[in-house]
Amino acid sequence: MAMASGCAVAECFESRNIVSTNEGPLPSSVGAAQWAVGNLGSKNVVFIGLTIPSVGPYSCGWTEKYMQSKGLSGSSVLLDPAAADMNSAFLEAVASGADTILVNLPAGMAAALLKVVQESGQRDSYTWISSAPLYDRDVPSMLGDDWAGVLYVNAELIPIDGTGPDATNWRGVLDTHGKPEDPRDTFSQAGHLSARFFVEVLSEARSRQVRPCRGHQGDPRHQELHLCSAAVTMSAMATGTCRTMPL
């Protein structure tokens, strides 16, 4: 058995011999679209992602299928990561006729796209959602005040400033042994959980026989899907800015 930390490839979630502590790109994207349909009234979602494995037919494709299953519309705009043109990407998204734009890009590329949107004056013409890559402590300052309360992000795990035992320990480990520039994001959280589970399994071992990793779980509050405004302070997230949808 292999344990993954913040895995993004389809095999991590489709193989019985691999387990990952994050949700994965497919349910993260579909979950964001699902929440937007149920809470924001979205009827036509366009997915902006990269031409890399587990994004195109996998997470983008299944987001489109989810929308179609509800009698709604979905489409995708896929960018070459080596030559991404954010102006063209936004124009293609606009041409799709969507009312909601789902951003599934690394933070730096997403910031470049959203800058193009802001300069176009069309930010308020769309509902903005994102999968897990934008749930990062540094994203609010990267995007600026113009996106406060505008962009909703699927956090996958507990809020970064959560007070549960796993979140508290994760931050303590980073503060004590990490560097200031080390990411404080969903994937770092997932890595912390997988490390804890791995240590627990080793500690419980009584023989050289391989034993299944079962019965281990993190803070129960990890069982909620958190969607938060990406451009708010983390303290604000702790006081009710987060919107949650039980899985």
JSON list of C-alpha atoms in Angstrom, two decimals:
[
{"chain": "A", "resi": 1, "resn": "MET", "atom": "CA", "xyz": [0.00, 0.00, 0.00]},
{"chain": "A", "resi": 2, "resn": "ALA", "atom": "CA", "xyz": [1.14, 3.53, -0.75]},
{"chain": "A", "resi": 3, "resn": "MET", "atom": "CA", "xyz": [0.09, 6.62, 1.18]},
{"chain": "A", "resi": 4, "resn": "ALA", "atom": "CA", "xyz": [0.03, 9.85, -0.77]},
{"chain": "A", "resi": 5, "resn": "SER", "atom": "CA", "xyz": [0.07, 13.41, 0.53]},
{"chain": "A", "resi": 6, "resn": "GLY", "atom": "CA", "xyz": [-2.02, 15.90, -1.41]},
{"chain": "A", "resi": 7, "resn": "CYS", "atom": "CA", "xyz": [-2.16, 13.64, -4.44]},
{"chain": "A", "resi": 8, "resn": "ALA", "atom": "CA", "xyz": [-3.49, 15.01, -7.73]},
{"chain": "A", "resi": 9, "resn": "VAL", "atom": "CA", "xyz": [-3.40, 12.04, -10.13]},
{"chain": "A", "resi": 10, "resn": "ALA", "atom": "CA", "xyz": [-6.42, 9.85, -10.78]},
{"chain": "A", "resi": 11, "resn": "GLU", "atom": "CA", "xyz": [-4.66, 6.65, -9.70]},
{"chain": "A", "resi": 12, "resn": "CYS", "atom": "CA", "xyz": [-4.47, 7.89, -6.10]},
{"chain": "A", "resi": 13, "resn": "PHE", "atom": "CA", "xyz": [-8.25, 7.79, -5.86]},
{"chain": "A", "resi": 14, "resn": "GLU", "atom": "CA", "xyz": [-9.04, 4.81, -8.09]},
{"chain": "A", "resi": 15, "resn": "SER", "atom": "CA", "xyz": [-6.56, 2.20, -6.87]},
{"chain": "A", "resi": 16, "resn": "ARG", "atom": "CA", "xyz": [-7.35, 0.06, -3.84]},
{"chain": "A", "resi": 17, "resn": "ASN", "atom": "CA", "xyz": [-3.65, 0.08, -2.92]},
{"chain": "A", "resi": 18, "resn": "ILE", "atom": "CA", "xyz": [-3.20, 3.85, -2.74]},
{"chain": "A", "resi": 19, "resn": "VAL", "atom": "CA", "xyz": [-4.68, 6.23, -0.20]},
{"chain": "A", "resi": 20, "resn": "SER", "atom": "CA", "xyz": [-4.38, 10.01, -0.04]},
{"chain": "A", "resi": 21, "resn": "THR", "atom": "CA", "xyz": [-5.39, 12.40, 2.72]},
{"chain": "A", "resi": 22, "resn": "ASN", "atom": "CA", "xyz": [-6.74, 15.06, 0.38]},
{"chain": "A", "resi": 23, "resn": "GLU", "atom": "CA", "xyz": [-9.96, 15.08, -1.59]},
{"chain": "A", "resi": 24, "resn": "GLY", "atom": "CA", "xyz": [-8.39, 15.13, -5.04]},
{"chain": "A", "resi": 25, "resn": "PRO", "atom": "CA", "xyz": [-8.94, 17.33, -8.12]},
{"chain": "A", "resi": 26, "resn": "LEU", "atom": "CA", "xyz": [-12.12, 15.66, -9.36]},
{"chain": "A", "resi": 27, "resn": "PRO", "atom": "CA", "xyz": [-14.31, 15.96, -6.22]},
{"chain": "A", "resi": 28, "resn": "SER", "atom": "CA", "xyz": [-12.66, 19.26, -5.36]},
{"chain": "A", "resi": 29, "resn": "SER", "atom": "CA", "xyz": [-13.75, 20.74, -8.68]},
{"chain": "A", "resi": 30, "resn": "VAL", "atom": "CA", "xyz": [-17.14, 19.05, -8.83]},
{"chain": "A", "resi": 31, "resn": "GLY", "atom": "CA", "xyz": [-17.74, 20.03, -5.20]},
{"chain": "A", "resi": 32, "resn": "ALA", "atom": "CA", "xyz": [-17.04, 23.68, -5.94]},
{"chain": "A", "resi": 33, "resn": "ALA", "atom": "CA", "xyz": [-19.48, 23.58, -8.87]},
{"chain": "A", "resi": 34, "resn": "GLN", "atom": "CA", "xyz": [-22.05, 21.70, -6.79]},
{"chain": "A", "resi": 35, "resn": "TRP", "atom": "CA", "xyz": [-21.85, 24.30, -4.03]},
{"chain": "A", "resi": 36, "resn": "ALA", "atom": "CA", "xyz": [-22.15, 27.16, -6.52]},
{"chain": "A", "resi": 37, "resn": "VAL", "atom": "CA", "xyz": [-25.26, 25.59, -8.08]},
{"chain": "A", "resi": 38, "resn": "GLY", "atom": "CA", "xyz": [-26.87, 25.06, -4.69]},
{"chain": "A", "resi": 39, "resn": "ASN", "atom": "CA", "xyz": [-25.86, 28.31, -3.00]},
{"chain": "A", "resi": 40, "resn": "LEU", "atom": "CA", "xyz": [-25.14, 30.87, -5.70]},
{"chain": "A", "resi": 41, "resn": "GLY", "atom": "CA", "xyz": [-27.64, 29.85, -8.35]},
{"chain": "A", "resi": 42, "resn": "SER", "atom": "CA", "xyz": [-25.01, 28.98, -10.98]},
{"chain": "A", "resi": 43, "resn": "LYS", "atom": "CA", "xyz": [-26.45, 27.53, -14.19]},
{"chain": "A", "resi": 44, "resn": "ASN", "atom": "CA", "xyz": [-23.50, 27.58, -16.59]},
{"chain": "A", "resi": 45, "resn": "VAL", "atom": "CA", "xyz": [-19.98, 26.87, -15.30]},
{"chain": "A", "resi": 46, "resn": "VAL", "atom": "CA", "xyz": [-16.80, 27.17, -17.36]},
{"chain": "A", "resi": 47, "resn": "PHE", "atom": "CA", "xyz": [-13.72, 25.42, -15.96]},
{"chain": "A", "resi": 48, "resn": "ILE", "atom": "CA", "xyz": [-10.30, 27.05, -16.51]},
{"chain": "A", "resi": 49, "resn": "GLY", "atom": "CA", "xyz": [-7.43, 24.59, -16.03]},
{"chain": "A", "resi": 50, "resn": "LEU", "atom": "CA", "xyz": [-4.19, 23.30, -17.48]},
{"chain": "A", "resi": 51, "resn": "THR", "atom": "CA", "xyz": [-3.50, 20.66, -20.13]},
{"chain": "A", "resi": 52, "resn": "ILE", "atom": "CA", "xyz": [-1.96, 18.26, -17.62]},
{"chain": "A", "resi": 53, "resn": "PRO", "atom": "CA", "xyz": [-3.01, 14.78, -16.44]},
{"chain": "A", "resi": 54, "resn": "SER", "atom": "CA", "xyz": [-5.96, 14.66, -14.04]},
{"chain": "A", "resi": 55, "resn": "VAL", "atom": "CA", "xyz": [-7.24, 18.07, -15.14]},
{"chain": "A", "resi": 56, "resn": "GLY", "atom": "CA", "xyz": [-8.68, 17.81, -18.66]},
{"chain": "A", "resi": 57, "resn": "PRO", "atom": "CA", "xyz": [-11.01, 14.79, -19.11]},
{"chain": "A", "resi": 58, "resn": "TYR", "atom": "CA", "xyz": [-10.73, 13.96, -15.39]},
{"chain": "A", "resi": 59, "resn": "SER", "atom": "CA", "xyz": [-11.62, 16.94, -13.21]},
{"chain": "A", "resi": 60, "resn": "CYS", "atom": "CA", "xyz": [-12.79, 19.28, -15.99]},
{"chain": "A", "resi": 61, "resn": "GLY", "atom": "CA", "xyz": [-14.70, 16.55, -17.79]},
{"chain": "A", "resi": 62, "resn": "TRP", "atom": "CA", "xyz": [-16.53, 15.35, -14.71]},
{"chain": "A", "resi": 63, "resn": "THR", "atom": "CA", "xyz": [-17.40, 18.89, -13.70]},
{"chain": "A", "resi": 64, "resn": "GLU", "atom": "CA", "xyz": [-19.05, 19.28, -17.09]},
{"chain": "A", "resi": 65, "resn": "LYS", "atom": "CA", "xyz": [-20.87, 15.95, -16.60]},
{"chain": "A", "resi": 66, "resn": "TYR", "atom": "CA", "xyz": [-22.11, 17.06, -13.19]},
{"chain": "A", "resi": 67, "resn": "MET", "atom": "CA", "xyz": [-23.59, 20.23, -14.67]},
{"chain": "A", "resi": 68, "resn": "GLN", "atom": "CA", "xyz": [-25.21, 18.26, -17.50]},
{"chain": "A", "resi": 69, "resn": "SER", "atom": "CA", "xyz": [-26.68, 15.78, -15.01]},
{"chain": "A", "resi": 70, "resn": "LYS", "atom": "CA", "xyz": [-28.56, 18.70, -13.45]},
{"chain": "A", "resi": 71, "resn": "GLY", "atom": "CA", "xyz": [-29.85, 19.92, -16.79]},
{"chain": "A", "resi": 72, "resn": "LEU", "atom": "CA", "xyz": [-27.35, 22.79, -16.68]},
{"chain": "A", "resi": 73, "resn": "SER", "atom": "CA", "xyz": [-24.37, 23.77, -18.86]},
{"chain": "A", "resi": 74, "resn": "GLY", "atom": "CA", "xyz": [-20.64, 23.21, -18.43]},
{"chain": "A", "resi": 75, "resn": "SER", "atom": "CA", "xyz": [-17.54, 23.76, -20.55]},
{"chain": "A", "resi": 76, "resn": "SER", "atom": "CA", "xyz": [-13.76, 23.95, -20.20]},
{"chain": "A", "resi": 77, "resn": "VAL", "atom": "CA", "xyz": [-10.85, 26.18, -21.20]},
{"chain": "A", "resi": 78, "resn": "LEU", "atom": "CA", "xyz": [-7.52, 24.33, -21.01]},
{"chain": "A", "resi": 79, "resn": "LEU", "atom": "CA", "xyz": [-4.19, 26.18, -21.05]},
{"chain": "A", "resi": 80, "resn": "ASP", "atom": "CA", "xyz": [-0.73, 24.97, -22.00]},
{"chain": "A", "resi": 81, "resn": "PRO", "atom": "CA", "xyz": [1.28, 25.53, -18.78]},
{"chain": "A", "resi": 82, "resn": "ALA", "atom": "CA", "xyz": [4.38, 26.36, -20.82]},
{"chain": "A", "resi": 83, "resn": "ALA", "atom": "CA", "xyz": [2.68, 29.10, -22.83]},
{"chain": "A", "resi": 84, "resn": "ALA", "atom": "CA", "xyz": [-0.46, 30.20, -21.00]},
{"chain": "A", "resi": 85, "resn": "ASP", "atom": "CA", "xyz": [-2.18, 33.26, -22.47]},
{"chain": "A", "resi": 86, "resn": "MET", "atom": "CA", "xyz": [-4.48, 34.64, -19.78]},
{"chain": "A", "resi": 87, "resn": "ASN", "atom": "CA", "xyz": [-6.13, 37.19, -22.06]},
{"chain": "A", "resi": 88, "resn": "SER", "atom": "CA", "xyz": [-7.12, 34.48, -24.53]},
{"chain": "A", "resi": 89, "resn": "ALA", "atom": "CA", "xyz": [-8.24, 32.20, -21.71]},
{"chain": "A", "resi": 90, "resn": "PHE", "atom": "CA", "xyz": [-10.57, 34.82, -20.29]},
{"chain": "A", "resi": 91, "resn": "LEU", "atom": "CA", "xyz": [-11.97, 35.72, -23.71]},
{"chain": "A", "resi": 92, "resn": "GLU", "atom": "CA", "xyz": [-12.67, 32.04, -24.39]},
{"chain": "A", "resi": 93, "resn": "ALA", "atom": "CA", "xyz": [-14.40, 31.74, -21.01]},
{"chain": "A", "resi": 94, "resn": "VAL", "atom": "CA", "xyz": [-16.53, 34.78, -21.83]},
{"chain": "A", "resi": 95, "resn": "ALA", "atom": "CA", "xyz": [-17.42, 33.30, -25.21]},
{"chain": "A", "resi": 96, "resn": "SER", "atom": "CA", "xyz": [-18.71, 30.14, -23.50]},
{"chain": "A", "resi": 97, "resn": "GLY", "atom": "CA", "xyz": [-21.70, 32.07, -22.19]},
{"chain": "A", "resi": 98, "resn": "ALA", "atom": "CA", "xyz": [-21.02, 30.98, -18.63]},
{"chain": "A", "resi": 99, "resn": "ASP", "atom": "CA", "xyz": [-22.38, 32.79, -15.60]},
{"chain": "A", "resi": 100, "resn": "THR", "atom": "CA", "xyz": [-19.79, 31.17, -13.30]},
{"chain": "A", "resi": 101, "resn": "ILE", "atom": "CA", "xyz": [-16.03, 30.73, -13.78]},
{"chain": "A", "resi": 102, "resn": "LEU", "atom": "CA", "xyz": [-14.24, 27.92, -11.92]},
{"chain": "A", "resi": 103, "resn": "VAL", "atom": "CA", "xyz": [-10.50, 28.62, -11.58]},
{"chain": "A", "resi": 104, "resn": "ASN", "atom": "CA", "xyz": [-8.35, 25.51, -11.21]},
{"chain": "A", "resi": 105, "resn": "LEU", "atom": "CA", "xyz": [-4.86, 27.01, -11.52]},
{"chain": "A", "resi": 106, "resn": "PRO", "atom": "CA", "xyz": [-1.77, 27.34, -9.34]},
{"chain": "A", "resi": 107, "resn": "ALA", "atom": "CA", "xyz": [-1.85, 30.52, -7.25]},
{"chain": "A", "resi": 108, "resn": "GLY", "atom": "CA", "xyz": [0.56, 32.53, -9.41]},
{"chain": "A", "resi": 109, "resn": "MET", "atom": "CA", "xyz": [-1.23, 31.74, -12.66]},
{"chain": "A", "resi": 110, "resn": "ALA", "atom": "CA", "xyz": [-4.61, 32.35, -11.06]},
{"chain": "A", "resi": 111, "resn": "ALA", "atom": "CA", "xyz": [-3.46, 35.76, -9.86]},
{"chain": "A", "resi": 112, "resn": "ALA", "atom": "CA", "xyz": [-2.37, 36.61, -13.43]},
{"chain": "A", "resi": 113, "resn": "LEU", "atom": "CA", "xyz": [-5.76, 35.54, -14.80]},
{"chain": "A", "resi": 114, "resn": "LEU", "atom": "CA", "xyz": [-7.70, 37.49, -12.19]},
{"chain": "A", "resi": 115, "resn": "LYS", "atom": "CA", "xyz": [-5.58, 40.59, -12.88]},
{"chain": "A", "resi": 116, "resn": "VAL", "atom": "CA", "xyz": [-6.67, 40.38, -16.53]},
{"chain": "A", "resi": 117, "resn": "VAL", "atom": "CA", "xyz": [-10.28, 40.07, -15.37]},
{"chain": "A", "resi": 118, "resn": "GLN", "atom": "CA", "xyz": [-9.97, 43.07, -13.07]},
{"chain": "A", "resi": 119, "resn": "GLU", "atom": "CA", "xyz": [-8.43, 45.21, -15.81]},
{"chain": "A", "resi": 120, "resn": "SER", "atom": "CA", "xyz": [-11.25, 44.23, -18.17]},
{"chain": "A", "resi": 121, "resn": "GLY", "atom": "CA", "xyz": [-13.85, 45.61, -15.78]},
{"chain": "A", "resi": 122, "resn": "GLN", "atom": "CA", "xyz": [-15.85, 42.37, -16.01]},
{"chain": "A", "resi": 123, "resn": "ARG", "atom": "CA", "xyz": [-15.23, 40.92, -12.55]},
{"chain": "A", "resi": 124, "resn": "ASP", "atom": "CA", "xyz": [-18.80, 41.50, -11.41]},
{"chain": "A", "resi": 125, "resn": "SER", "atom": "CA", "xyz": [-20.27, 39.94, -14.54]},
{"chain": "A", "resi": 126, "resn": "TYR", "atom": "CA", "xyz": [-19.53, 36.45, -13.21]},
{"chain": "A", "resi": 127, "resn": "THR", "atom": "CA", "xyz": [-19.65, 34.29, -10.12]},
{"chain": "A", "resi": 128, "resn": "TRP", "atom": "CA", "xyz": [-16.14, 33.16, -9.18]},
{"chain": "A", "resi": 129, "resn": "ILE", "atom": "CA", "xyz": [-15.26, 29.80, -7.62]},
{"chain": "A", "resi": 130, "resn": "SER", "atom": "CA", "xyz": [-12.12, 27.72, -7.29]},
{"chain": "A", "resi": 131, "resn": "SER", "atom": "CA", "xyz": [-10.94, 24.25, -6.37]},
{"chain": "A", "resi": 132, "resn": "ALA", "atom": "CA", "xyz": [-8.37, 23.63, -3.63]},
{"chain": "A", "resi": 133, "resn": "PRO", "atom": "CA", "xyz": [-5.17, 25.14, -5.14]},
{"chain": "A", "resi": 134, "resn": "LEU", "atom": "CA", "xyz": [-6.23, 28.66, -4.13]},
{"chain": "A", "resi": 135, "resn": "TYR", "atom": "CA", "xyz": [-6.83, 27.79, -0.48]},
{"chain": "A", "resi": 136, "resn": "ASP", "atom": "CA", "xyz": [-3.47, 29.17, 0.61]},
{"chain": "A", "resi": 137, "resn": "ARG", "atom": "CA", "xyz": [-2.56, 31.59, 3.38]},
{"chain": "A", "resi": 138, "resn": "ASP", "atom": "CA", "xyz": [-0.74, 33.84, 0.90]},
{"chain": "A", "resi": 139, "resn": "VAL", "atom": "CA", "xyz": [-3.51, 34.09, -1.70]},
{"chain": "A", "resi": 140, "resn": "PRO", "atom": "CA", "xyz": [-5.52, 36.92, -0.04]},
{"chain": "A", "resi": 141, "resn": "SER", "atom": "CA", "xyz": [-2.56, 39.32, -0.14]},
{"chain": "A", "resi": 142, "resn": "MET", "atom": "CA", "xyz": [-1.66, 38.14, -3.64]},
{"chain": "A", "resi": 143, "resn": "LEU", "atom": "CA", "xyz": [-5.12, 38.94, -5.01]},
{"chain": "A", "resi": 144, "resn": "GLY", "atom": "CA", "xyz": [-5.71, 42.13, -3.04]},
{"chain": "A", "resi": 145, "resn": "ASP", "atom": "CA", "xyz": [-8.81, 43.79, -1.68]},
{"chain": "A", "resi": 146, "resn": "ASP", "atom": "CA", "xyz": [-10.56, 43.84, -5.06]},
{"chain": "A", "resi": 147, "resn": "TRP", "atom": "CA", "xyz": [-11.33, 40.14, -4.68]},
{"chain": "A", "resi": 148, "resn": "ALA", "atom": "CA", "xyz": [-12.43, 40.19, -1.03]},
{"chain": "A", "resi": 149, "resn": "GLY", "atom": "CA", "xyz": [-15.78, 38.44, -0.71]},
{"chain": "A", "resi": 150, "resn": "VAL", "atom": "CA", "xyz": [-15.85, 37.66, -4.44]},
{"chain": "A", "resi": 151, "resn": "LEU", "atom": "CA", "xyz": [-13.97, 34.39, -4.98]},
{"chain": "A", "resi": 152, "resn": "TYR", "atom": "CA", "xyz": [-15.19, 31.23, -3.23]},
{"chain": "A", "resi": 153, "resn": "VAL", "atom": "CA", "xyz": [-12.64, 28.44, -2.72]},
{"chain": "A", "resi": 154, "resn": "ASN", "atom": "CA", "xyz": [-13.06, 24.75, -1.92]},
{"chain": "A", "resi": 155, "resn": "ALA", "atom": "CA", "xyz": [-10.70, 24.36, 1.04]},
{"chain": "A", "resi": 156, "resn": "GLU", "atom": "CA", "xyz": [-11.11, 20.55, 1.21]},
{"chain": "A", "resi": 157, "resn": "LEU", "atom": "CA", "xyz": [-9.82, 20.29, 4.79]},
{"chain": "A", "resi": 158, "resn": "ILE", "atom": "CA", "xyz": [-10.29, 22.38, 7.93]},
{"chain": "A", "resi": 159, "resn": "PRO", "atom": "CA", "xyz": [-9.69, 26.17, 7.77]},
{"chain": "A", "resi": 160, "resn": "ILE", "atom": "CA", "xyz": [-6.02, 27.10, 8.01]},
{"chain": "A", "resi": 161, "resn": "ASP", "atom": "CA", "xyz": [-6.60, 28.85, 11.35]},
{"chain": "A", "resi": 162, "resn": "GLY", "atom": "CA", "xyz": [-8.77, 26.01, 12.69]},
{"chain": "A", "resi": 163, "resn": "THR", "atom": "CA", "xyz": [-8.51, 25.25, 16.40]},
{"chain": "A", "resi": 164, "resn": "GLY", "atom": "CA", "xyz": [-8.76, 21.43, 16.19]},
{"chain": "A", "resi": 165, "resn": "PRO", "atom": "CA", "xyz": [-5.84, 19.24, 17.34]},
{"chain": "A", "resi": 166, "resn": "ASP", "atom": "CA", "xyz": [-4.57, 18.45, 13.83]},
{"chain": "A", "resi": 167, "resn": "ALA", "atom": "CA", "xyz": [-4.65, 22.05, 12.63]},
{"chain": "A", "resi": 168, "resn": "THR", "atom": "CA", "xyz": [-2.99, 23.27, 15.83]},
{"chain": "A", "resi": 169, "resn": "ASN", "atom": "CA", "xyz": [-0.25, 20.63, 15.63]},
{"chain": "A", "resi": 170, "resn": "TRP", "atom": "CA", "xyz": [0.31, 21.26, 11.91]},
{"chain": "A", "resi": 171, "resn": "ARG", "atom": "CA", "xyz": [0.90, 24.98, 12.48]},
{"chain": "A", "resi": 172, "resn": "GLY", "atom": "CA", "xyz": [3.09, 24.28, 15.50]},
{"chain": "A", "resi": 173, "resn": "VAL", "atom": "CA", "xyz": [5.32, 21.91, 13.53]},
{"chain": "A", "resi": 174, "resn": "LEU", "atom": "CA", "xyz": [5.68, 24.44, 10.71]},
{"chain": "A", "resi": 175, "resn": "ASP", "atom": "CA", "xyz": [6.38, 27.32, 13.08]},
{"chain": "A", "resi": 176, "resn": "THR", "atom": "CA", "xyz": [8.99, 25.33, 15.01]},
{"chain": "A", "resi": 177, "resn": "HIS", "atom": "CA", "xyz": [10.73, 23.36, 12.27]},
{"chain": "A", "resi": 178, "resn": "GLY", "atom": "CA", "xyz": [9.70, 24.99, 8.99]},
{"chain": "A", "resi": 179, "resn": "LYS", "atom": "CA", "xyz": [10.60, 28.16, 7.15]},
{"chain": "A", "resi": 180, "resn": "PRO", "atom": "CA", "xyz": [8.45, 31.28, 6.81]},
{"chain": "A", "resi": 181, "resn": "GLU", "atom": "CA", "xyz": [8.12, 30.65, 3.08]},
{"chain": "A", "resi": 182, "resn": "ASP", "atom": "CA", "xyz": [6.89, 27.07, 3.52]},
{"chain": "A", "resi": 183, "resn": "PRO", "atom": "CA", "xyz": [3.32, 26.80, 2.17]},
{"chain": "A", "resi": 184, "resn": "ARG", "atom": "CA", "xyz": [0.44, 27.04, 4.60]},
{"chain": "A", "resi": 185, "resn": "ASP", "atom": "CA", "xyz": [-2.23, 25.53, 2.37]},
{"chain": "A", "resi": 186, "resn": "THR", "atom": "CA", "xyz": [-4.52, 22.55, 1.87]},
{"chain": "A", "resi": 187, "resn": "PHE", "atom": "CA", "xyz": [-1.73, 20.36, 0.50]},
{"chain": "A", "resi": 188, "resn": "SER", "atom": "CA", "xyz": [0.52, 21.07, 3.47]},
{"chain": "A", "resi": 189, "resn": "GLN", "atom": "CA", "xyz": [-2.36, 20.11, 5.77]},
{"chain": "A", "resi": 190, "resn": "ALA", "atom": "CA", "xyz": [-2.83, 16.85, 3.84]},
{"chain": "A", "resi": 191, "resn": "GLY", "atom": "CA", "xyz": [0.89, 16.11, 4.13]},
{"chain": "A", "resi": 192, "resn": "HIS", "atom": "CA", "xyz": [0.76, 16.59, 7.90]},
{"chain": "A", "resi": 193, "resn": "LEU", "atom": "CA", "xyz": [-2.15, 14.15, 8.22]},
{"chain": "A", "resi": 194, "resn": "SER", "atom": "CA", "xyz": [-0.49, 11.46, 6.12]},
{"chain": "A", "resi": 195, "resn": "ALA", "atom": "CA", "xyz": [2.70, 11.77, 8.18]},
{"chain": "A", "resi": 196, "resn": "ARG", "atom": "CA", "xyz": [0.71, 11.39, 11.40]},
{"chain": "A", "resi": 197, "resn": "PHE", "atom": "CA", "xyz": [-1.17, 8.36, 10.14]},
{"chain": "A", "resi": 198, "resn": "PHE", "atom": "CA", "xyz": [2.07, 6.76, 8.93]},
{"chain": "A", "resi": 199, "resn": "VAL", "atom": "CA", "xyz": [3.74, 7.23, 12.33]},
{"chain": "A", "resi": 200, "resn": "GLU", "atom": "CA", "xyz": [0.69, 5.81, 14.09]},
{"chain": "A", "resi": 201, "resn": "VAL", "atom": "CA", "xyz": [0.70, 2.69, 11.90]},
{"chain": "A", "resi": 202, "resn": "LEU", "atom": "CA", "xyz": [4.40, 2.11, 12.56]},
{"chain": "A", "resi": 203, "resn": "SER", "atom": "CA", "xyz": [3.94, 2.66, 16.27]},
{"chain": "A", "resi": 204, "resn": "GLU", "atom": "CA", "xyz": [1.11, 0.11, 16.41]},
{"chain": "A", "resi": 205, "resn": "ALA", "atom": "CA", "xyz": [2.95, -2.57, 14.43]},
{"chain": "A", "resi": 206, "resn": "ARG", "atom": "CA", "xyz": [3.53, -5.78, 16.36]},
{"chain": "A", "resi": 207, "resn": "SER", "atom": "CA", "xyz": [5.33, -7.80, 13.72]},
{"chain": "A", "resi": 208, "resn": "ARG", "atom": "CA", "xyz": [6.94, -7.58, 10.30]},
{"chain": "A", "resi": 209, "resn": "GLN", "atom": "CA", "xyz": [3.61, -8.48, 8.70]},
{"chain": "A", "resi": 210, "resn": "VAL", "atom": "CA", "xyz": [2.14, -5.72, 6.54]},
{"chain": "A", "resi": 211, "resn": "ARG", "atom": "CA", "xyz": [-1.00, -4.40, 8.17]},
{"chain": "A", "resi": 212, "resn": "PRO", "atom": "CA", "xyz": [-3.72, -2.34, 6.49]},
{"chain": "A", "resi": 213, "resn": "CYS", "atom": "CA", "xyz": [-4.05, 1.34, 7.33]},
{"chain": "A", "resi": 214, "resn": "ARG", "atom": "CA", "xyz": [-7.61, 1.38, 8.64]},
{"chain": "A", "resi": 215, "resn": "GLY", "atom": "CA", "xyz": [-9.45, 3.14, 11.37]},
{"chain": "A", "resi": 216, "resn": "HIS", "atom": "CA", "xyz": [-7.32, 6.29, 11.32]},
{"chain": "A", "resi": 217, "resn": "GLN", "atom": "CA", "xyz": [-8.97, 9.65, 11.04]},
{"chain": "A", "resi": 218, "resn": "GLY", "atom": "CA", "xyz": [-8.13, 13.27, 11.58]},
{"chain": "A", "resi": 219, "resn": "ASP", "atom": "CA", "xyz": [-10.05, 15.94, 13.41]},
{"chain": "A", "resi": 220, "resn": "PRO", "atom": "CA", "xyz": [-13.74, 15.16, 12.72]},
{"chain": "A", "resi": 221, "resn": "ARG", "atom": "CA", "xyz": [-14.15, 18.68, 11.45]},
{"chain": "A", "resi": 222, "resn": "HIS", "atom": "CA", "xyz": [-12.09, 17.65, 8.42]},
{"chain": "A", "resi": 223, "resn": "GLN", "atom": "CA", "xyz": [-15.24, 15.86, 7.26]},
{"chain": "A", "resi": 224, "resn": "GLU", "atom": "CA", "xyz": [-16.79, 19.10, 6.09]},
{"chain": "A", "resi": 225, "resn": "LEU", "atom": "CA", "xyz": [-16.15, 20.74, 2.75]},
{"chain": "A", "resi": 226, "resn": "HIS", "atom": "CA", "xyz": [-15.27, 24.36, 3.44]},
{"chain": "A", "resi": 227, "resn": "LEU", "atom": "CA", "xyz": [-15.80, 27.05, 0.84]},
{"chain": "A", "resi": 228, "resn": "CYS", "atom": "CA", "xyz": [-14.50, 30.43, 1.88]},
{"chain": "A", "resi": 229, "resn": "SER", "atom": "CA", "xyz": [-13.92, 33.81, 0.37]},
{"chain": "A", "resi": 230, "resn": "ALA", "atom": "CA", "xyz": [-10.27, 33.57, -0.64]},
{"chain": "A", "resi": 231, "resn": "ALA", "atom": "CA", "xyz": [-9.51, 37.22, -0.10]},
{"chain": "A", "resi": 232, "resn": "VAL", "atom": "CA", "xyz": [-10.41, 37.63, 3.55]},
{"chain": "A", "resi": 233, "resn": "THR", "atom": "CA", "xyz": [-8.28, 37.38, 6.65]},
{"chain": "A", "resi": 234, "resn": "MET", "atom": "CA", "xyz": [-7.95, 33.99, 8.26]},
{"chain": "A", "resi": 235, "resn": "SER", "atom": "CA", "xyz": [-9.39, 35.39, 11.49]},
{"chain": "A", "resi": 236, "resn": "ALA", "atom": "CA", "xyz": [-12.50, 36.38, 9.56]},
{"chain": "A", "resi": 237, "resn": "MET", "atom": "CA", "xyz": [-12.78, 32.82, 8.28]},
{"chain": "A", "resi": 238, "resn": "ALA", "atom": "CA", "xyz": [-12.88, 31.60, 11.86]},
{"chain": "A", "resi": 239, "resn": "THR", "atom": "CA", "xyz": [-15.79, 33.86, 12.71]},
{"chain": "A", "resi": 240, "resn": "GLY", "atom": "CA", "xyz": [-18.26, 32.75, 10.09]},
{"chain": "A", "resi": 241, "resn": "THR", "atom": "CA", "xyz": [-17.01, 33.77, 6.66]},
{"chain": "A", "resi": 242, "resn": "CYS", "atom": "CA", "xyz": [-16.65, 30.09, 5.78]},
{"chain": "A", "resi": 243, "resn": "ARG", "atom": "CA", "xyz": [-19.61, 28.36, 4.24]},
{"chain": "A", "resi": 244, "resn": "THR", "atom": "CA", "xyz": [-19.65, 24.60, 4.81]},
{"chain": "A", "resi": 245, "resn": "MET", "atom": "CA", "xyz": [-21.36, 21.74, 3.07]},
{"chain": "A", "resi": 246, "resn": "PRO", "atom": "CA", "xyz": [-21.28, 18.33, 4.84]},
{"chain": "A", "resi": 247, "resn": "LEU", "atom": "CA", "xyz": [-19.89, 15.65, 2.56]}
]
